[in-house]
């Protein structure tokens, strides 16, 4: 099974100049060819939002936005042409307010949250942390993915502690849709 991949921008991306932002994003997309990418930031300049969408389009990558609040993410996605939004774990009940034509990711931390997110309308779900990750709760572990039903696995991206390509076959063997990460995509 081929894993889809989901690049989530590191925190410093939002502070880059437009030129440096495009250069850093271009390098990630050219080097790693993710299928999805998320601009995760608390506040940003409109030029960076436009740049993110256009650069993702150039590479055929589905673009998502994850701002501090889901309402702001929805407004931004609609205003700048993102394909969808990524909702934080505290926005579970607000998933039903995402317009039907926008795609959605949801951040889950348990099988129960995965199921609830899918029932609330999330298209895809990140489940984390799978591997040990700095400043995050203890890792769920690879075996935790076995708790997902086959239907759930078709919509789950593993997240957390995925830093090198040797981990990808282990994830693919679990039958999940893909993997998401930050540090994995920062390597050349």
XYZ file of N, CA and C in Angstrom:
564
model
N 0.838 -1.197 0.000
C 0.000 0.000 0.000
C 0.873 1.247 0.000
N 0.553 2.187 -0.850
C 1.253 3.466 -0.875
C 0.626 4.407 0.135
N 1.447 4.930 1.005
C 0.964 5.894 1.987
C 0.856 7.275 1.361
N -0.231 7.960 1.643
C -0.291 9.372 1.321
C 0.498 10.111 2.400
N 0.924 11.320 2.092
C 1.709 12.080 3.064
C 1.145 13.483 3.237
N 1.303 13.987 4.459
C 0.679 15.253 4.858
C 1.724 16.092 5.579
N 2.197 17.125 4.896
C 3.173 18.045 5.478
C 2.447 19.112 6.293
N 2.860 19.263 7.541
C 2.333 20.312 8.410
C 3.477 21.287 8.655
N 3.243 22.556 8.380
C 4.326 23.534 8.504
C 4.801 23.657 9.945
N 6.111 23.818 10.131
C 6.638 24.072 11.474
C 6.272 25.491 11.908
N 6.285 25.745 13.210
C 5.869 27.065 13.711
C 6.594 28.258 13.088
N 7.863 28.117 12.784
C 8.621 29.264 12.273
C 8.205 29.698 10.863
N 7.500 28.858 10.132
C 7.112 29.221 8.766
C 6.307 30.523 8.721
N 5.447 30.722 9.688
C 4.599 31.916 9.711
C 5.359 33.209 9.926
N 6.592 33.124 10.405
C 7.395 34.319 10.659
C 8.359 34.635 9.521
N 8.397 33.795 8.504
C 9.324 34.012 7.396
C 8.860 35.163 6.501
N 9.812 35.752 5.802
C 9.460 36.732 4.773
C 8.782 35.978 3.635
N 7.985 36.646 2.821
C 7.340 35.947 1.703
C 8.332 35.190 0.806
N 9.467 35.782 0.547
C 10.479 35.134 -0.307
C 11.024 33.865 0.351
N 11.383 33.968 1.637
C 11.920 32.806 2.352
C 10.849 31.736 2.550
N 9.611 32.177 2.766
C 8.492 31.247 2.929
C 8.323 30.409 1.658
N 8.259 31.082 0.519
C 8.087 30.357 -0.757
C 9.249 29.416 -1.004
N 10.448 29.862 -0.717
C 11.638 29.030 -0.928
C 11.593 27.782 -0.051
N 11.251 27.951 1.222
C 11.190 26.809 2.152
C 10.073 25.847 1.759
N 8.917 26.381 1.410
C 7.789 25.539 1.009
C 8.108 24.814 -0.297
N 8.665 25.526 -1.256
C 9.033 24.940 -2.542
C 9.989 23.767 -2.329
N 10.965 23.944 -1.450
C 11.951 22.887 -1.184
C 11.276 21.636 -0.618
N 10.370 21.817 0.335
C 9.665 20.670 0.922
C 8.830 19.957 -0.133
N 8.061 20.714 -0.895
C 7.172 20.102 -1.890
C 7.962 19.421 -3.009
N 9.051 20.032 -3.433
C 9.877 19.446 -4.500
C 10.601 18.194 -3.997
N 11.117 18.247 -2.781
C 11.908 17.138 -2.247
C 11.045 15.947 -1.842
N 9.944 16.207 -1.153
C 9.164 15.120 -0.541
C 7.863 14.771 -1.258
N 7.379 15.651 -2.112
C 6.151 15.407 -2.877
C 4.976 14.916 -2.020
N 4.619 15.669 -0.960
C 3.463 15.251 -0.163
C 2.169 15.357 -0.976
N 1.177 14.582 -0.585
C -0.124 14.650 -1.257
C -0.991 15.759 -0.660
N -0.718 16.098 0.609
C -1.469 17.130 1.324
C -0.472 18.016 2.066
N -0.850 19.273 2.296
C -0.012 20.182 3.078
C -0.913 21.117 3.882
N -0.480 21.410 5.096
C -1.260 22.266 5.998
C -0.409 23.438 6.470
N -0.937 24.630 6.287
C -0.299 25.831 6.837
C -0.898 26.038 8.218
N -0.106 25.697 9.234
C -0.548 25.812 10.627
C 0.142 27.010 11.255
N -0.671 27.975 11.652
C -0.113 29.214 12.185
C -1.199 29.926 12.984
N -0.806 30.728 13.974
C -1.795 31.480 14.747
C -2.269 32.713 13.993
N -1.325 33.483 13.474
C -1.658 34.663 12.685
C -0.668 34.721 11.538
N -1.101 35.244 10.434
C -0.176 35.328 9.316
C -0.538 36.479 8.389
N 0.384 36.762 7.508
C 0.169 37.793 6.495
C -0.586 37.180 5.322
N -1.436 37.963 4.712
C -2.200 37.481 3.561
C -1.302 36.993 2.440
N -0.134 37.609 2.284
C 0.767 37.191 1.206
C 1.234 35.751 1.413
N 1.423 35.335 2.665
C 1.859 33.960 2.921
C 0.737 32.971 2.623
N -0.493 33.353 2.948
C -1.635 32.472 2.661
C -1.764 32.247 1.154
N -1.720 33.319 0.400
C -1.808 33.225 -1.062
C -0.659 32.408 -1.629
N 0.525 32.638 -1.110
C 1.714 31.922 -1.569
C 1.576 30.424 -1.282
N 1.078 30.083 -0.108
C 0.917 28.679 0.253
C -0.022 27.981 -0.728
N -1.177 28.589 -0.972
C -2.164 27.987 -1.875
C -1.596 27.848 -3.285
N -0.997 28.906 -3.806
C -0.509 28.852 -5.189
C 0.647 27.869 -5.341
N 1.513 27.787 -4.357
C 2.641 26.849 -4.441
C 2.139 25.411 -4.349
N 1.171 25.154 -3.479
C 0.572 23.815 -3.410
C -0.090 23.452 -4.734
N -0.813 24.402 -5.324
C -1.462 24.144 -6.619
C -0.427 23.811 -7.691
N 0.685 24.526 -7.664
C 1.757 24.296 -8.630
C 2.262 22.855 -8.577
N 2.262 22.266 -7.386
C 2.749 20.900 -7.197
C 1.626 19.858 -7.151
N 0.387 20.285 -7.304
C -0.723 19.346 -7.234
C -0.973 18.807 -5.838
N -0.691 19.628 -4.826
C -0.833 19.234 -3.423
C -2.113 19.848 -2.861
N -2.894 19.064 -2.149
C -4.112 19.565 -1.495
C -3.724 20.454 -0.322
N -4.222 21.694 -0.315
C -3.824 22.670 0.707
C -4.888 22.822 1.796
N -4.424 22.818 3.047
C -5.282 22.978 4.217
C -4.736 24.108 5.071
N -5.608 24.697 5.871
C -5.183 25.747 6.794
C -5.659 25.386 8.199
N -4.809 25.686 9.185
C -5.109 25.406 10.581
C -4.711 26.634 11.393
N -5.699 27.486 11.680
C -5.468 28.687 12.471
C -5.898 28.429 13.909
N -5.770 29.434 14.763
C -6.070 29.261 16.178
C -7.507 28.816 16.436
N -8.436 29.286 15.608
C -9.852 28.943 15.784
C -10.411 28.412 14.470
N -11.293 27.418 14.559
C -11.848 26.798 13.365
C -12.600 27.802 12.496
N -13.339 28.712 13.110
C -14.070 29.725 12.324
C -13.113 30.531 11.449
N -11.977 30.913 12.016
C -10.977 31.667 11.245
C -10.394 30.808 10.133
N -10.193 29.533 10.410
C -9.679 28.626 9.376
C -10.667 28.513 8.225
N -11.955 28.387 8.547
C -12.983 28.266 7.504
C -13.019 29.535 6.650
N -13.050 30.695 7.303
C -13.063 31.973 6.573
C -11.848 32.101 5.659
N -10.694 31.737 6.199
C -9.449 31.842 5.434
C -9.444 30.865 4.267
N -9.885 29.637 4.508
C -9.938 28.642 3.435
C -10.825 29.126 2.299
N -11.971 29.664 2.657
C -12.902 30.164 1.634
C -12.340 31.383 0.916
N -11.691 32.263 1.649
C -11.186 33.507 1.070
C -9.939 33.357 0.222
N -9.129 32.335 0.511
C -7.846 32.209 -0.188
C -7.754 30.984 -1.095
N -8.793 30.162 -1.121
C -8.802 29.025 -2.031
C -8.155 27.756 -1.536
N -8.024 27.604 -0.221
C -7.549 26.335 0.329
C -8.592 25.261 0.023
N -8.150 24.024 -0.136
C -9.087 22.933 -0.380
C -9.828 22.548 0.901
N -9.204 22.859 2.059
C -9.851 22.480 3.307
C -9.222 23.074 4.536
N -9.700 22.597 5.691
C -9.245 23.065 6.996
C -8.805 21.876 7.835
N -7.950 22.161 8.795
C -7.547 21.151 9.782
C -8.027 21.662 11.136
N -8.936 20.903 11.743
C -9.523 21.297 13.023
C -8.733 20.716 14.191
N -8.509 21.549 15.182
C -7.821 21.109 16.389
C -8.750 20.212 17.221
N -8.168 19.493 18.169
C -8.923 18.532 18.979
C -10.072 19.173 19.751
N -9.974 20.450 20.056
C -11.042 21.103 20.834
C -12.227 21.529 19.963
N -12.194 21.234 18.674
C -13.246 21.686 17.756
C -14.130 20.540 17.254
N -14.171 19.440 17.982
C -14.916 18.266 17.534
C -16.365 18.581 17.174
N -17.075 19.248 18.049
C -18.489 19.507 17.804
C -18.728 20.579 16.747
N -17.689 21.324 16.412
C -17.820 22.365 15.389
C -17.580 21.822 13.979
N -17.171 20.568 13.853
C -16.908 20.003 12.527
C -18.125 20.094 11.614
N -19.300 19.972 12.187
C -20.528 19.996 11.379
C -20.773 21.368 10.754
N -20.054 22.399 11.202
C -20.214 23.742 10.655
C -19.291 24.022 9.461
N -18.442 23.063 9.131
C -17.554 23.245 7.985
C -18.387 23.072 6.720
N -18.338 24.044 5.804
C -19.114 23.916 4.562
C -18.804 22.596 3.848
N -19.820 22.012 3.270
C -19.706 20.679 2.661
C -18.633 20.597 1.576
N -18.388 21.699 0.864
C -17.408 21.642 -0.222
C -15.964 21.768 0.250
N -15.754 22.081 1.537
C -14.395 22.114 2.087
C -14.049 20.743 2.652
N -12.848 20.293 2.393
C -12.361 19.051 2.992
C -11.914 19.360 4.421
N -11.853 18.317 5.257
C -11.448 18.559 6.639
C -10.594 17.440 7.196
N -9.583 17.848 7.943
C -8.782 16.975 8.791
C -9.166 17.309 10.228
N -9.028 16.336 11.110
C -9.263 16.559 12.539
C -8.108 15.916 13.307
N -7.655 16.561 14.366
C -6.572 16.046 15.213
C -7.138 15.184 16.328
N -6.937 13.875 16.247
C -7.425 12.942 17.273
C -6.256 12.336 18.037
N -6.577 11.892 19.264
C -5.550 11.301 20.119
C -5.979 9.958 20.686
N -7.069 9.411 20.156
C -7.539 8.087 20.573
C -8.452 7.526 19.486
N -8.680 6.219 19.539
C -9.592 5.589 18.582
C -10.994 6.163 18.753
N -11.395 6.422 19.989
C -12.722 7.001 20.235
C -12.847 8.365 19.552
N -11.826 9.210 19.668
C -11.856 10.513 19.005
C -11.879 10.377 17.484
N -11.193 9.377 16.947
C -11.234 9.135 15.501
C -12.670 8.856 15.088
N -13.331 7.938 15.807
C -14.698 7.579 15.467
C -15.640 8.783 15.594
N -15.501 9.530 16.680
C -16.363 10.702 16.884
C -16.151 11.736 15.773
N -14.903 11.951 15.381
C -14.605 12.929 14.329
C -15.224 12.500 13.003
N -15.118 11.237 12.686
C -15.706 10.749 11.438
C -17.228 10.867 11.483
N -17.813 10.575 12.636
C -19.271 10.715 12.781
C -19.721 12.165 12.672
N -18.858 13.107 13.077
C -19.181 14.533 13.008
C -18.908 15.119 11.623
N -18.346 14.316 10.723
C -18.167 14.779 9.356
C -16.742 15.011 8.883
N -15.746 14.736 9.713
C -14.361 14.901 9.250
C -14.096 13.951 8.085
N -13.394 14.430 7.097
C -13.039 13.586 5.953
C -11.847 12.696 6.287
N -10.845 13.304 6.943
C -9.612 12.607 7.304
C -9.242 12.986 8.731
N -8.452 12.118 9.371
C -8.103 12.333 10.779
C -6.626 12.019 10.983
N -5.929 12.890 11.721
C -4.586 12.546 12.172
C -4.742 11.916 13.555
N -3.970 10.875 13.820
C -3.970 10.211 15.123
C -2.564 10.309 15.675
N -2.450 10.893 16.874
C -1.114 11.141 17.421
C -1.100 11.095 18.947
N 0.161 11.005 19.474
C 1.416 10.731 18.776
C 1.642 9.223 18.649
N 2.087 8.785 17.514
C 2.350 7.365 17.297
C 3.732 6.995 17.830
N 4.730 7.798 17.526
C 6.089 7.585 18.026
C 6.409 8.687 19.036
N 7.426 8.479 19.889
C 7.792 9.530 20.849
C 8.074 10.854 20.138
N 7.549 11.919 20.727
C 7.648 13.257 20.158
C 7.964 14.241 21.289
N 8.932 15.132 21.083
C 9.263 16.110 22.128
C 8.042 16.948 22.529
N 7.876 17.158 23.811
C 6.837 18.024 24.371
C 5.411 17.576 24.073
N 5.210 16.277 23.867
C 3.880 15.720 23.607
C 3.604 14.601 24.610
N 2.354 14.172 24.728
C 2.048 13.049 25.623
C 2.800 11.789 25.190
N 2.816 10.767 26.045
C 3.493 9.512 25.673
C 2.953 8.957 24.355
N 3.839 8.323 23.609
C 3.469 7.768 22.300
C 2.438 6.655 22.452
N 1.493 6.630 21.504
C 0.496 5.559 21.475
C 1.131 4.245 21.031
N 2.088 4.307 20.118
C 2.771 3.127 19.607
C 2.128 2.584 18.349
N 2.923 1.878 17.571
C 2.443 1.287 16.320
C 1.286 0.326 16.547
N 1.352 -0.460 17.613
C 0.317 -1.451 17.880
C -1.044 -0.801 18.098
N -1.055 0.432 18.537
C -2.321 1.139 18.773
C -3.125 1.254 17.481
N -2.448 1.331 16.355
C -3.132 1.442 15.067
C -3.969 0.202 14.755
N -3.625 -0.928 15.378
C -4.393 -2.165 15.187
C -5.790 -2.065 15.789
N -6.015 -1.110 16.666
C -7.334 -0.926 17.285
C -8.341 -0.266 16.339
N -7.838 0.321 15.271
C -8.719 0.980 14.305
C -9.423 -0.058 13.440
N -10.666 0.207 13.099
C -11.386 -0.671 12.174
C -10.829 -0.451 10.766
N -11.055 -1.393 9.847
C -10.601 -1.190 8.463
C -11.161 0.097 7.846
N -12.395 0.431 8.162
C -13.005 1.662 7.639
C -12.291 2.889 8.191
N -11.988 2.876 9.489
C -11.270 3.995 10.091
C -9.876 4.137 9.490
N -9.191 3.022 9.288
C -7.830 3.060 8.744
C -7.778 3.749 7.386
N -8.854 3.635 6.610
C -8.891 4.259 5.291
C -8.889 5.781 5.371
N -9.086 6.328 6.569
C -9.184 7.788 6.708
C -8.231 8.360 7.756
N -7.297 7.533 8.230
C -6.378 7.960 9.289
C -4.962 8.153 8.770
N -4.362 9.268 9.202
C -2.953 9.575 8.973
C -2.253 9.516 10.333
N -1.222 8.697 10.450
C -0.421 8.640 11.675
C 0.392 9.925 11.783
N 0.529 10.437 12.991
C 1.268 11.676 13.246
C 2.059 11.522 14.533
N 3.204 12.153 14.572
C 3.976 12.204 15.803
C 5.207 11.317 15.786
N 6.371 11.942 15.801
C 7.624 11.215 15.890
C 8.062 10.530 14.612
N 7.438 10.844 13.507
C 7.823 10.246 12.223
C 8.918 11.135 11.646
N 10.151 10.631 11.718
C 11.293 11.467 11.360
C 12.163 10.900 10.242
N 11.976 9.627 9.891
C 12.804 9.068 8.819
C 12.037 8.013 8.029
N 12.495 7.780 6.817
C 11.771 6.912 5.884
C 11.702 5.460 6.335
N 12.588 5.022 7.224
C 12.544 3.639 7.708
C 11.254 3.355 8.478
N 10.588 4.388 8.983
C 9.330 4.202 9.717
C 8.145 3.991 8.779
N 8.256 4.405 7.536
C 7.121 4.371 6.621
C 6.617 2.962 6.306
N 7.483 1.975 6.053
C 6.959 0.619 5.834
C 6.216 0.069 7.050
N 6.662 0.436 8.245
C 5.977 -0.006 9.465
C 4.553 0.543 9.515
N 4.396 1.795 9.102
C 3.071 2.419 9.060
C 2.229 1.829 7.933
N 2.830 1.640 6.775
C 2.103 1.082 5.632
C 1.571 -0.311 5.959
N 2.353 -1.077 6.696
C 1.953 -2.436 7.084
C 0.683 -2.419 7.950
N 0.404 -1.318 8.594
C -0.791 -1.204 9.450
C -2.053 -0.909 8.643
N -1.902 -0.600 7.362
C -3.060 -0.405 6.495
C -3.744 0.942 6.600
N -3.049 1.932 7.161
C -3.638 3.263 7.282
C -3.479 4.034 5.973
N -4.211 5.133 5.866
C -4.198 5.936 4.634
C -2.873 6.654 4.422
N -2.281 7.162 5.508
C -1.063 7.921 5.319
C -0.386 8.317 6.612
N 0.574 9.211 6.463
C 1.285 9.746 7.623
C 1.391 11.258 7.480
N 1.485 11.908 8.608
C 1.624 13.362 8.655
C 2.844 13.694 9.502
N 3.399 14.853 9.267
C 4.543 15.223 10.073
C 5.048 16.616 9.788
N 5.961 17.009 10.644
C 6.672 18.274 10.487
C 8.150 17.950 10.249
N 8.779 17.310 11.235
C 10.225 17.067 11.171
C 10.626 16.170 10.004
N 9.788 15.201 9.646
C 10.100 14.323 8.517
C 10.375 15.146 7.252
N 9.576 16.170 7.056
C 9.658 16.971 5.825
C 10.752 18.037 5.881
N 11.352 18.225 7.034
C 12.414 19.212 7.141
C 13.762 18.655 6.716
N 13.857 17.321 6.599
C 15.114 16.725 6.161
C 15.196 16.815 4.641
N 16.421 16.892 4.146
C 16.565 17.000 2.679
C 16.525 15.637 2.090
